[in-house]
Each structure stands twice: as structure tokens, then as C-alpha cells.
Amino acid sequence: MDTKENITENKEEKAVTSNFIRSIIERDLASGKHKSIVTRFPPEPNGYLHIGHAKSICLNFGLANDYRGRCHLRFDDSNPVKEDVEYVNSIMEDVHWLGFDWGEHLYYASDYFDKLYEFAEYLIKAGKAFVCDLSWEELKEYRGTLTVPGKDSPYRNRSIEENLDLFRRMKAGEFPEGSRTLRAKIDMASPNLNMRDPVIYRIKKTHHHRTGNDWQIYPMYDYTHCVSDALEGITHSICTLEFEDHRPLYDWFLDQLPVPCHPQQIEFARLNLAYTIMSKRLLLELVNNHLVSGWDDPRMPTIAGMRRRGFTPEAIRDFSERIGVSKANSLVNDELLMFCVREDLNKRAERRMVVVNPLKLTITNYPEGKIEDFAAENNPEDPSAGKRKIKFSRHLYIEKDDFSENPVKGWFRLSLGKEVRLKYAYYITCNEVIKNEKGEIIELLCTYDEKSRGGWTEDGRKVKGTLHWVCAESAIPVELRLYDRLFTLADMSNMEEGKTYQDYLNPNSLIVKQNCLAEENLQEAKIGEHYQFLRIGYFNVDYNSKPGALIFNRIVDLKDSWAKLSKKI
RNA sequence: UGGGAUGUCGUCUAAUGGUAGGACAGCGGACUCUGGAUCCGUAUGUGAGGGUUCAACUCCUUCCAUCCCAGCCA
């Protein structure tokens, strides 16, 4: 796959920043503990992937690429109540789109249900697990609290024969949901709650998206995950910080069981991004409450949303690389993501001219009916992108913001008596402003200098301002969707007392601009294509576009140093 | 108040006993047919206190702050 090769190549060119996981891997490789590494990305198919998952995907697949190992995609599907094939499919699509390939190594935890069951009987026979009849409430009570040790279950000392019989009957579906569990026999007094005889199996008479109605009991995460890792020969099982407390249990199971190997669990800090949320639950709420248009709303931090917005996989991978990996909880500025997007698109996106807020401009000394073609660079960063023709006539539109009747200091756009350049066309000077009854500017009358054809003159005259424009005769109307941060609070984990995420929704996160005018060349724009609209920003053709009714999503705006400057004035 | 973890420029992240570095953001400048891009320059940091050492972000110690854990979720 093309992108895969690129990743490897890039790695060799770019100095990779070290991190503690790389150190562990390099040590293990150097010591001969492992000849090669195997990682895995283990999503539960209960929602769409987001930028936080992207970090994990890039980490796991990236490590496998860099150290010439492999990375498995494994669906952690041990809770059929929350899982669905819709999510399985979207996850595979997103991982591929990001540029990664698991090859033959697609797995499901549910593939191991038989093996997992055998191992559970093994634990029972070894006296390490028992069937417990405590109800949910009782179990909670027996567990104790953070500071108070738990109490042994009254069923803890059942005979192996009884446990085996009961467990087999649980499997056979003889008991109702919630009536019994299989528990590991560890230590109810452990300060680590995960070690207080954790549940291994629970009864759930739920249809599973892969195993159908084969099972009446389903294994819990802690038991399933470590065994799945071991069965797949995973060397480094990388997960997020909240599983740190689970590591003793991960190791305990693998120590008791006759598994082929004992992977090392390594925890890193999950990604937090400024001005957004990463909780699957809240993301689902945004969708269900119609606060966004769907999982792929371009404002969503989901991979699907970012894809629709126009972010590129390259930019997301670059971002993942730049944020690094550590164990410290952190909040990453969204500006870094935007930087990565701009940097990538600057090299690749073709330029076009689009006027967002059109203001009519007539060139009084340019003949009525005359139309000229000018050659415009498709991408000044990439000469191989070639040139295109754009039409010019007496009647044009420019950006309302590019004219000022009372120019402030430092203004070098258009104003009365001032000369500016129309990009690729002519120098023009504004002579007259036409207003309506309300005093609003509705048209500018200008003259052009015929000798400035193409946008420059031989006398070397300095023209500070260069404006984008469209030809009134040939421009096409388009819709622009201007996206901004979904929330107004940078650290959404730090909301004011009593407020919810809904109190921080940014009312301006989507501004729809109808009847913007685009140069005629955009007529042929295809869904998904990326463009830079000169002096405006990067845009992507939304899939809701229809022939003759194009819709563009703003991916990110251009750096605007005038906006910054003018604020200081 | 039990257990586990984490504190390095504004932000993210390197440096594992030997010059605290990079990136983004910021600031200043150059250049420019995008006030884009590019280039150059520049300020800002080891949570606090003790100790060990010729030398401490790094080792020891005390403290402080923050995060995670009481699902038959993952």
C-alpha cells in the first residue's frame, strides 16, 4: 500500500523522537527477550473512532512498522449488549483510511470464546475460581470500599466439582441473568479493588453480533484481554492509563493459565484535545440529541467527522507523531492539529479564488463585453500542479472586507484613490463608491492600468495589496460551511460546577454562507477534493454537493496576520 | 483519609549523574503577485524544601498539586 511505504520512508528521513515505549521495545529487542514485536489495536465495536483512538492506532501500527513487527486489529467484543457490526465496519474503514493495514491479522475476542471457556474450567479445577451466587447489590457490599477491605463471598469455598457443575449449567443457560457469576479467587483484602475476587464470567442471554445465540455467558474484559493478547503472541500490550490498576490482574491471569506467552502491558496517557470532548458516551449524546448532524459532522472529533471536514490522514499521522507519548495527563492545543493540517494541505491543495461576501466592482475604463483569460498558478508550492485559465471582465466581485472607506493605519487593501493588484490580472484604483439609500456600499467604480496586465508592471511600481476576485460573467454561486470549535471551553474536563457540556457549545461552530461566488473552474470540483481558497482557507467538497450546487467545508482558515495586526491597532 | 500513577518553557515533549533541547503558540525582522507560504532571529521551564555528589530534571528524603480505581462496561 502506498501510504504504508511512505510512513516507513518518512521514518528514515525524520529523526523520531524517543519515548518511554520505544525505550522498552529497544531494550527488549537488544536483550533478546523478543526477536520482533507484535502490538495490537483493540477497539470495542460500540461507537465510532475519534482522534484519541487515532493516537493509539498511529502508536501501535507505527511501532510495528518502525520495528518491522506487526500490529493486529482485534475487536474487543465481549459485551454483546453494547456492540454492533455497524461499528465494526466503521472502525475498519477508519483504520484503513488513516493509512494502516492489519493484513491477515484481523481478530475478534469472540474468536476465543471456546478457548476462554476451557481456561475458565482450568482455573476452577486449579481451585482459582468459583461460582458465586451473590446478587449485584450483595457483591457490591462484599467488595468493600477504597478504604475498607472486602469480605469473602459465602460461596468462595465450594468444591471444585460443585463449581464445575454450576459453571457448566451457567453455560447451558440454566440460570437467569444476574443470578450467578464466575469469580477469580484472589484476595478480598487487596488494596487494589481489581484483585478482590473479580468477576470472570457473567450470564447474559444476549445475541452476539458474531457468535449469535451460542453463548449464555460472556467473559469480562480483564480476563478476555490478557488471554487474547497471549493467544495472539502480542509482545507489548499498549493501553491507556486507567488500566494501570488492572495490570496486576492481567499478570495474575496469565500466571495461572497455560498460555503460550506473557505479554507486557504498558500504559500511556490518552489524548485530550482542547475545545472538544473524547467521551464516546457524550459523543453519542451529541448525535442522538441532534446537536450535531451525525457521527461524521465535520465538527466532531471522530475520524469520520475529520475525514468529512477534509483533514488528511497524513496530517493526523503527523499530529500523532508530534504530540508524542508519555504517562503524564495533558491537554493538547487544537492549534497544533490545525498547524499539521495547514502544513500538509499547503503542499497539496490547488488554489482557487472564491469571494465569500461579494461586493460589486466595475472597471469603468475596461470595455463592456470584453473578456480576457489570465493564467493562474494552481499551486505556487508545487509548479508541477500547472496553471489554469481564469476569466476577467469589466464586472467583477471582490471581498467586502477588502475595501475600506476609512482605512486604518497599515491598511493596504483597497480604499478610495488607492491602487491595489487584482491577483493575476491588473492593478486597479478605486475612484468612486456607490451606496444605497441605507448608506451601504453596493458598488465600487474603479479604473485599471492596462500596462499592468498579468499583475505587474515594468516600472517596478510597488503595489502592496493583492486581492482575490471573481468575474461576474462567469462566477458560480457556491455554499461555504465555516466550521469552528465545537465548544467554547479549552479544558472540557474542567467545567464550572453545575454546568454540562451543553452549556459550552459554541453557537458559532457552524456558519453557513450561501451565495458565495467561485471562479468558474470550481464547476468541476469533485466530492472530497481539497482546495485552498486564496486568502480565505482550506476547503473540501462536501458529499452533500449536487451538480450546480456545490458545498464546501472549511477545514481550517489561513494564518491571518492582518487580523492579528489590526487587533493591536 | 486505602491503592496506583504523574509533575520539565504558555502547550506538548526530549535529556537516565555531565552544556536543559525540539515542536506548536508568542515576539521581532527579511522576503513575497495570497497580510498565505518561506527564511532568519528571540524570550520563557525542571512543583517546593532538605540531603548525597566535583556535578542532580535524573539518586535519597519530606511535603505539595493533579489524575485514575468501589460495573455482572471496556
XYZ file of C-alpha atoms (C1' of nucleotides) in Angstrom:
643
model
C 0.000 0.000 0.000
C 1.293 3.378 -0.993
C 0.795 5.221 2.244
C 2.381 2.457 4.235
C 5.593 2.759 2.298
C 5.542 6.458 2.785
C 5.341 6.081 6.508
C 8.409 3.892 6.578
C 10.282 6.234 4.290
C 9.375 9.231 6.354
C 10.615 7.496 9.454
C 14.007 7.055 7.921
C 14.242 10.675 6.871
C 12.844 12.208 10.001
C 14.517 11.810 13.331
C 11.977 10.078 15.513
C 11.555 11.470 18.990
C 12.142 8.871 21.581
C 9.543 7.910 24.130
C 9.348 5.504 27.024
C 7.599 2.805 24.994
C 10.276 2.860 22.331
C 12.859 2.559 25.082
C 11.158 -0.550 26.433
C 10.917 -2.098 22.982
C 14.510 -1.305 22.116
C 15.653 -2.800 25.387
C 13.605 -5.955 24.792
C 14.950 -6.292 21.282
C 18.525 -5.681 22.389
C 18.316 -8.152 25.266
C 16.854 -10.818 23.015
C 13.635 -11.019 25.029
C 11.869 -10.609 21.706
C 13.116 -11.134 18.174
C 10.370 -8.945 16.804
C 7.424 -7.138 18.262
C 3.685 -7.656 17.972
C 1.259 -4.932 19.005
C -2.459 -4.620 18.651
C -5.201 -2.038 18.407
C -8.160 -3.427 20.385
C -11.296 -1.290 19.973
C -14.645 -2.285 21.358
C -17.129 -2.005 18.495
C -19.539 0.163 20.442
C -19.007 3.543 18.810
C -17.099 5.484 16.217
C -13.377 6.062 16.440
C -12.128 9.507 17.373
C -8.843 11.420 17.321
C -7.887 9.811 20.631
C -8.133 6.396 19.010
C -6.104 7.762 16.118
C -3.277 8.412 18.552
C -3.431 4.792 19.689
C -3.696 3.476 16.137
C -0.716 5.510 14.973
C 1.208 4.401 18.039
C 0.516 0.684 17.711
C 0.722 0.383 13.941
C 3.549 2.915 13.818
C 5.650 0.957 16.287
C 5.030 -2.236 14.350
C 6.136 -0.519 11.129
C 9.214 1.053 12.637
C 10.479 -2.088 14.305
C 9.396 -4.361 11.464
C 6.968 -6.241 13.626
C 3.244 -6.485 13.123
C 0.088 -4.991 14.533
C -3.210 -6.788 14.905
C -6.646 -5.300 14.697
C -8.702 -7.023 17.346
C -12.263 -6.232 18.207
C -12.776 -6.465 21.914
C -16.301 -7.751 21.626
C -17.027 -9.481 24.907
C -20.098 -7.425 25.788
C -22.785 -8.037 23.157
C -25.180 -5.614 24.818
C -23.300 -2.588 23.513
C -21.734 -3.837 20.339
C -22.755 -3.839 16.723
C -21.455 -4.651 13.230
C -22.119 -1.071 12.161
C -19.260 -0.075 14.445
C -17.056 -2.939 13.310
C -17.335 -1.704 9.749
C -16.773 1.944 10.538
C -13.709 1.072 12.606
C -12.132 -0.949 9.806
C -12.836 1.845 7.354
C -11.292 4.440 9.632
C -8.133 2.454 10.355
C -7.615 1.866 6.643
C -8.284 5.474 5.844
C -5.648 6.510 8.341
C -3.247 4.507 6.223
C -2.763 1.333 8.207
C -3.168 -2.276 7.253
C -3.504 -5.259 9.555
C -3.097 -7.690 6.679
C -4.155 -11.188 7.770
C -4.281 -10.191 11.375
C -7.906 -9.338 11.951
C -9.223 -10.881 15.137
C -12.171 -10.792 17.456
C -12.083 -11.568 21.139
C -15.181 -13.618 20.380
C -12.955 -15.910 18.272
C -11.508 -17.046 21.585
C -14.735 -17.759 23.449
C -14.176 -21.532 23.353
C -10.587 -21.244 24.473
C -11.560 -18.740 27.138
C -14.179 -21.138 28.429
C -11.662 -24.002 28.633
C -9.269 -21.797 30.533
C -12.055 -20.886 32.932
C -12.640 -24.572 33.709
C -8.885 -24.883 34.138
C -8.994 -22.128 36.742
C -11.857 -23.833 38.545
C -10.012 -27.143 38.556
C -6.955 -25.384 39.918
C -9.072 -24.006 42.735
C -8.541 -20.464 41.465
C -12.107 -19.662 40.521
C -15.551 -20.244 41.964
C -19.173 -19.741 41.103
C -20.687 -17.018 43.236
C -24.421 -16.646 43.892
C -24.242 -13.156 45.324
C -26.624 -10.644 43.774
C -25.364 -7.437 42.227
C -26.150 -5.490 45.419
C -24.585 -8.109 47.661
C -21.498 -8.282 45.534
C -21.106 -4.554 45.786
C -21.458 -4.727 49.550
C -18.967 -7.565 49.898
C -16.431 -5.729 47.761
C -15.803 -3.158 50.469
C -14.669 0.363 49.633
C -11.481 2.191 48.796
C -10.511 2.253 52.443
C -12.396 -0.763 53.809
C -11.336 -4.275 52.823
C -13.886 -6.582 51.244
C -15.326 -9.789 52.716
C -15.074 -13.266 51.312
C -18.118 -14.468 49.436
C -20.013 -17.203 51.333
C -19.734 -19.261 48.142
C -15.977 -18.924 47.949
C -15.251 -22.395 49.325
C -17.484 -24.524 47.167
C -15.918 -27.732 45.987
C -14.291 -27.923 42.617
C -16.945 -30.400 41.498
C -19.770 -28.109 42.515
C -18.134 -25.122 40.835
C -17.606 -27.071 37.652
C -21.180 -28.311 37.658
C -22.604 -24.857 38.324
C -20.381 -23.199 35.722
C -21.390 -25.744 33.088
C -25.007 -25.122 33.907
C -24.429 -21.370 33.652
C -23.081 -22.009 30.178
C -26.080 -24.188 29.378
C -28.356 -21.312 30.229
C -29.991 -22.908 33.259
C -29.797 -19.765 35.395
C -31.241 -16.305 34.890
C -29.099 -13.276 34.126
C -27.538 -11.743 37.190
C -28.084 -14.775 39.361
C -24.519 -16.065 39.344
C -21.026 -15.190 38.265
C -17.742 -16.967 37.957
C -15.155 -15.207 40.077
C -11.411 -15.464 40.431
C -10.202 -16.437 43.878
C -7.602 -13.835 44.705
C -7.763 -11.547 47.737
C -10.768 -9.682 49.110
C -8.493 -7.606 51.316
C -6.341 -6.320 48.476
C -5.981 -2.539 48.408
C -6.416 -2.875 44.672
C -10.128 -3.355 44.122
C -9.492 -5.165 40.867
C -7.942 -8.002 42.829
C -10.913 -8.508 45.153
C -12.127 -11.733 43.560
C -13.083 -10.111 40.258
C -15.874 -11.457 38.106
C -14.641 -13.518 35.161
C -17.927 -14.561 33.585
C -21.416 -13.177 33.782
C -24.679 -14.553 32.466
C -26.043 -12.600 29.504
C -28.677 -14.058 27.272
C -27.943 -11.574 24.570
C -27.477 -12.130 20.872
C -23.877 -11.501 19.890
C -23.040 -9.862 16.566
C -20.677 -12.700 15.710
C -21.475 -15.737 17.820
C -25.234 -15.291 17.622
C -27.026 -17.197 20.360
C -24.243 -19.682 21.034
C -23.406 -18.270 24.419
C -25.373 -17.578 27.580
C -22.314 -16.431 29.424
C -19.741 -13.860 28.379
C -16.211 -13.262 29.700
C -15.216 -9.973 31.300
C -12.647 -7.597 29.863
C -9.832 -8.246 32.331
C -9.936 -11.954 31.684
C -10.564 -11.738 27.960
C -7.996 -9.154 27.106
C -4.874 -10.663 28.577
C -5.720 -14.131 27.274
C -6.445 -12.768 23.796
C -3.105 -10.940 23.843
C -1.306 -14.095 24.901
C -3.020 -16.267 22.301
C -2.012 -13.844 19.561
C 1.577 -13.646 20.731
C 1.379 -9.948 21.475
C 4.670 -8.743 22.910
C 3.693 -5.259 24.027
C 0.101 -4.628 25.012
C -0.273 -0.879 24.976
C -3.283 0.674 26.678
C -4.301 3.839 28.465
C -3.538 4.955 31.995
C -6.814 3.941 33.603
C -5.807 0.312 33.124
C -2.733 0.687 35.259
C -4.613 -0.696 38.257
C -5.652 -3.654 36.150
C -2.135 -4.734 35.329
C -1.730 -6.930 38.427
C -4.854 -8.765 37.363
C -3.654 -9.009 33.758
C -0.491 -10.605 35.061
C -2.318 -12.804 37.571
C -4.471 -14.489 34.934
C -1.526 -15.123 32.657
C 0.475 -16.530 35.550
C -2.275 -19.041 36.402
C -3.045 -20.156 32.863
C -1.093 -22.408 30.460
C -0.879 -19.661 27.855
C 1.832 -19.536 25.167
C 3.379 -16.272 26.332
C 3.061 -13.404 28.758
C 2.761 -10.039 27.030
C 3.798 -6.862 28.821
C 1.068 -4.345 29.421
C 2.278 -0.765 29.041
C 0.104 2.233 29.816
C 0.272 5.696 28.262
C -1.756 8.877 28.697
C -4.754 9.181 26.418
C -5.122 12.242 24.247
C -7.095 15.226 25.447
C -7.648 17.915 22.846
C -8.557 21.495 23.637
C -12.131 22.606 22.931
C -13.532 19.162 22.390
C -14.633 16.008 24.158
C -13.441 12.481 23.645
C -16.027 10.538 25.615
C -17.855 8.025 23.439
C -20.903 8.435 25.633
C -21.081 12.198 25.186
C -20.269 11.987 21.516
C -23.204 9.603 21.151
C -25.373 12.083 23.029
C -24.399 14.897 20.679
C -25.549 12.694 17.819
C -28.756 11.467 19.458
C -29.772 14.933 20.638
C -29.151 16.324 17.160
C -26.664 18.835 18.472
C -24.579 17.782 15.506
C -25.699 16.289 12.206
C -24.268 12.835 12.889
C -21.127 10.880 13.719
C -19.468 12.449 10.712
C -20.488 16.016 11.419
C -17.370 17.965 10.414
C -17.184 19.485 13.883
C -16.927 16.101 15.570
C -13.540 14.836 16.742
C -14.389 11.483 15.167
C -12.250 10.113 12.371
C -15.376 10.116 10.201
C -16.042 13.755 11.073
C -12.494 14.818 10.415
C -12.476 12.943 7.128
C -15.640 14.721 6.028
C -14.277 18.034 7.221
C -11.303 17.493 4.941
C -8.483 16.621 7.325
C -5.998 14.304 5.666
C -4.638 11.044 7.107
C -1.152 12.457 6.614
C -1.967 15.433 8.816
C -3.447 13.247 11.519
C -0.466 10.920 11.495
C 1.880 13.877 11.683
C -0.110 15.234 14.595
C 0.115 11.905 16.406
C 3.854 11.932 15.944
C 4.228 15.481 17.178
C 2.176 15.137 20.359
C 4.417 12.308 21.484
C 3.693 9.632 24.045
C 4.079 9.821 27.783
C 2.405 8.937 31.046
C 1.541 12.498 32.030
C -2.069 13.585 31.643
C -2.132 16.506 29.277
C -4.248 18.761 27.153
C -3.023 19.344 23.618
C -3.744 22.653 21.888
C -6.007 22.306 18.887
C -3.683 24.779 17.176
C -1.142 22.026 16.719
C -3.676 19.902 14.842
C -4.569 22.887 12.677
C -0.896 23.519 12.030
C -0.454 19.939 10.810
C -3.458 20.262 8.529
C -2.251 23.536 7.029
C 1.250 22.248 6.561
C 0.048 19.194 4.689
C -2.559 20.963 2.587
C -0.271 23.843 1.702
C 1.859 21.429 -0.307
C -1.016 19.642 -1.980
C -4.175 21.702 -2.264
C -4.765 23.520 -5.522
C -5.597 27.213 -5.244
C -8.841 28.760 -6.393
C -10.455 32.144 -5.954
C -13.741 32.420 -4.096
C -15.394 35.539 -2.763
C -17.251 34.929 0.479
C -19.023 38.290 0.844
C -19.246 39.698 -2.659
C -19.028 43.403 -3.405
C -19.642 44.524 -6.953
C -16.761 46.243 -8.672
C -16.899 47.831 -12.111
C -13.836 48.826 -14.082
C -15.081 51.899 -15.872
C -12.283 52.091 -18.409
C -12.492 48.431 -19.352
C -14.616 47.743 -22.430
C -18.101 46.367 -21.886
C -18.379 42.852 -23.241
C -14.649 42.198 -23.406
C -13.429 39.035 -21.710
C -9.817 38.106 -21.133
C -8.184 34.946 -19.855
C -5.430 35.034 -17.296
C -3.136 32.225 -16.278
C -3.204 31.392 -12.597
C -0.887 29.030 -10.752
C -2.642 26.021 -9.360
C -0.171 25.791 -6.536
C 2.771 28.130 -6.014
C 4.310 25.486 -3.720
C 4.209 22.911 -6.476
C 4.981 24.069 -10.037
C 4.059 20.621 -11.365
C 0.441 21.389 -10.470
C 0.425 23.614 -13.566
C -1.776 26.549 -14.389
C -5.386 27.226 -15.158
C -7.232 29.960 -17.016
C -9.495 32.418 -15.273
C -11.807 34.875 -16.935
C -11.723 38.618 -16.406
C -14.232 41.276 -17.449
C -15.477 44.792 -16.731
C -17.736 43.457 -13.991
C -16.147 41.734 -11.034
C -16.734 40.926 -7.408
C -14.275 41.358 -4.617
C -14.478 40.690 -0.910
C -16.442 43.289 1.062
C -13.745 43.231 3.707
C -11.149 44.202 1.147
C -12.476 47.746 0.810
C -12.423 50.416 3.454
C -13.795 53.934 3.209
C -11.797 54.964 6.241
C -8.661 52.893 6.090
C -6.796 52.444 9.345
C -3.049 52.795 9.566
C -1.349 49.861 7.911
C -4.262 49.088 5.613
C -3.034 48.055 2.219
C -6.152 46.711 0.673
C -8.499 48.854 -1.433
C -9.668 52.323 -0.454
C -10.556 55.489 -2.334
C -7.708 56.655 -4.514
C -5.578 53.649 -3.608
C -4.061 51.247 -6.109
C -4.101 47.512 -5.494
C -3.482 44.417 -7.542
C -6.163 42.011 -8.599
C -4.320 38.730 -8.361
C -3.048 37.544 -11.765
C -4.961 40.382 -13.552
C -4.449 44.141 -13.312
C -3.681 46.991 -10.969
C -6.805 48.958 -10.213
C -7.550 52.222 -8.469
C -10.825 52.994 -6.761
C -12.436 56.287 -7.765
C -15.975 56.191 -6.530
C -18.174 54.475 -4.027
C -21.828 53.860 -4.770
C -24.233 53.459 -1.868
C -27.874 52.583 -1.485
C -30.479 54.594 0.449
C -29.378 52.988 3.677
C -25.858 54.192 3.103
C -24.474 50.744 2.451
C -21.743 50.359 -0.109
C -23.150 48.434 -3.052
C -20.616 49.027 -5.756
C -17.135 50.350 -6.394
C -16.131 52.163 -9.555
C -12.505 51.656 -10.436
C -10.096 52.161 -13.285
C -7.386 49.783 -14.344
C -3.922 50.272 -15.707
C -3.685 48.481 -18.999
C 0.084 48.206 -18.656
C -0.232 46.085 -15.514
C -1.589 43.142 -17.454
C -0.911 39.880 -15.661
C -0.488 41.636 -12.357
C 2.804 43.510 -12.653
C 4.375 46.466 -14.411
C 7.773 47.122 -15.898
C 8.305 50.319 -13.970
C 8.686 48.257 -10.805
C 5.935 50.174 -9.058
C 5.232 48.790 -5.601
C 1.693 47.661 -5.021
C 1.255 46.441 -1.503
C -2.205 44.921 -1.624
C -3.238 41.938 -3.694
C -6.879 40.947 -3.743
C -8.704 37.869 -4.898
C -11.690 38.399 -7.141
C -14.127 36.651 -9.464
C -15.519 37.589 -12.816
C -19.208 38.499 -12.655
C -19.859 36.970 -16.055
C -18.540 33.524 -15.247
C -18.531 33.085 -11.464
C -20.671 30.342 -9.961
C -22.571 30.524 -6.686
C -21.449 28.080 -4.005
C -22.228 27.386 -0.383
C -19.484 27.598 2.199
C -19.773 25.971 5.581
C -17.460 27.657 8.022
C -16.619 25.445 10.954
C -15.152 26.434 14.244
C -14.503 24.767 17.593
C -17.468 22.786 18.855
C -17.040 24.061 22.414
C -16.019 27.327 23.985
C -14.029 25.825 26.840
C -10.474 24.649 26.242
C -10.410 22.101 29.030
C -13.755 20.339 28.865
C -12.814 18.160 31.815
C -12.861 21.297 33.902
C -16.377 22.669 33.546
C -17.840 25.019 36.100
C -19.775 23.472 38.959
C -23.279 22.531 37.865
C -22.678 23.034 34.157
C -22.703 20.392 31.466
C -21.026 20.181 28.116
C -24.167 21.590 26.548
C -23.549 24.891 28.321
C -20.307 25.205 26.448
C -21.497 24.521 22.907
C -20.118 27.158 20.576
C -23.076 28.864 18.848
C -20.765 29.836 16.007
C -19.323 26.397 15.405
C -21.083 26.345 12.046
C -21.763 29.372 9.898
C -23.348 28.716 6.539
C -22.533 31.197 3.802
C -24.884 30.981 0.846
C -24.265 32.630 -2.496
C -20.567 32.942 -2.275
C -19.037 33.364 -5.697
C -16.423 30.995 -7.013
C -14.296 31.127 -10.133
C -15.740 29.049 -12.947
C -13.046 26.374 -12.689
C -14.595 25.074 -9.497
C -17.539 23.849 -11.551
C -15.738 20.513 -11.932
C -14.810 20.101 -8.291
C -15.318 16.537 -7.074
C -16.574 15.381 -3.706
C -13.733 15.035 -1.227
C -11.295 17.246 -3.127
C -9.193 19.718 -1.202
C -8.650 23.314 -2.228
C -7.134 26.420 -0.877
C -9.351 29.419 -1.492
C -6.888 32.240 -1.789
C -6.597 34.359 1.333
C -9.582 32.500 2.882
C -8.635 28.998 3.904
C -8.622 25.333 3.026
C -11.846 23.761 1.869
C -13.134 20.363 0.943
C -16.098 19.441 -1.251
C -18.858 18.064 0.969
C -20.711 14.960 -0.105
C -24.000 16.847 0.079
C -22.940 18.753 -3.018
C -25.111 18.432 -6.103
C -24.180 19.335 -9.651
C -24.558 23.078 -9.852
C -24.925 23.365 -6.100
C -21.518 22.838 -4.608
C -20.985 22.852 -0.875
C -17.548 23.392 0.622
C -16.484 22.640 4.178
C -13.894 24.902 5.647
C -11.182 22.647 7.006
C -9.109 25.398 8.562
C -8.539 29.054 7.787
C -5.268 30.547 6.641
C -2.992 32.220 9.102
C -4.230 35.779 9.142
C -1.529 38.142 10.276
C -3.632 41.153 9.340
C -6.332 40.084 11.767
C -3.698 39.898 14.462
C -2.151 43.208 13.484
C -5.428 45.060 13.226
C -6.377 43.954 16.714
C -3.360 45.772 18.073
C -4.177 48.993 16.267
C -8.396 9.514 54.781
C -6.585 2.703 51.010
C -4.082 1.660 46.395
C -1.974 3.088 41.672
C 0.241 6.944 38.746
C 2.082 11.823 37.123
C 4.570 16.829 37.830
C 10.375 19.988 32.553
C 9.066 26.873 28.636
C 2.061 29.297 27.656
C 1.139 23.999 25.419
C 3.074 19.107 24.061
C 7.566 16.542 24.503
C 13.301 15.156 24.786
C 17.515 14.834 28.012
C 18.500 8.136 32.848
C 24.565 11.654 37.085
C 27.968 15.798 32.840
C 26.072 22.423 28.060
C 18.060 21.646 29.952
C 16.945 20.559 23.534
C 12.805 20.326 19.797
C 7.830 21.412 18.074
C 3.363 24.469 18.312
C 1.863 29.146 20.134
C 4.281 34.230 21.086
C 7.512 38.297 19.886
C 10.961 40.821 16.222
C 12.790 41.032 11.282
C 13.593 39.638 5.916
C 11.081 38.270 1.592
C 6.605 37.751 -1.195
C 1.511 38.833 -7.210
C -2.161 35.027 -1.071
C -1.176 40.384 5.111
C -0.662 32.815 2.678
C 3.961 30.167 2.121
C 9.243 30.574 3.091
C 13.663 32.243 5.781
C 16.297 34.386 9.987
C 16.469 35.913 14.971
C 14.498 35.831 20.091
C 12.227 35.398 25.318
C 10.115 31.986 28.582
C 10.841 25.835 32.007
C 12.953 21.171 35.734
C 6.097 21.698 41.582
C 8.501 23.041 46.835
C 12.074 22.115 50.797
C 16.075 19.253 52.581
C 20.113 15.668 51.510
C 24.062 12.669 48.572
C 27.750 14.284 44.754
C 33.165 17.768 41.860
C 28.392 17.759 39.265
C 21.137 16.354 40.191
C 15.432 17.036 35.659
C 17.937 12.417 36.808
C 19.671 9.350 43.139
C 17.635 9.621 48.574
C 14.008 12.123 51.751
C 9.813 15.118 53.309
C 5.960 17.871 51.515
C 2.530 19.895 47.828
C -0.589 19.505 43.486
C -3.184 16.770 39.844
C -5.276 12.269 37.635
C -7.301 7.088 37.986
C -9.872 2.984 40.884
C -15.562 0.813 44.806
C -19.666 -2.072 36.565
C -22.042 -8.731 36.365
C -18.559 -1.867 30.975
C -14.177 -1.718 28.043
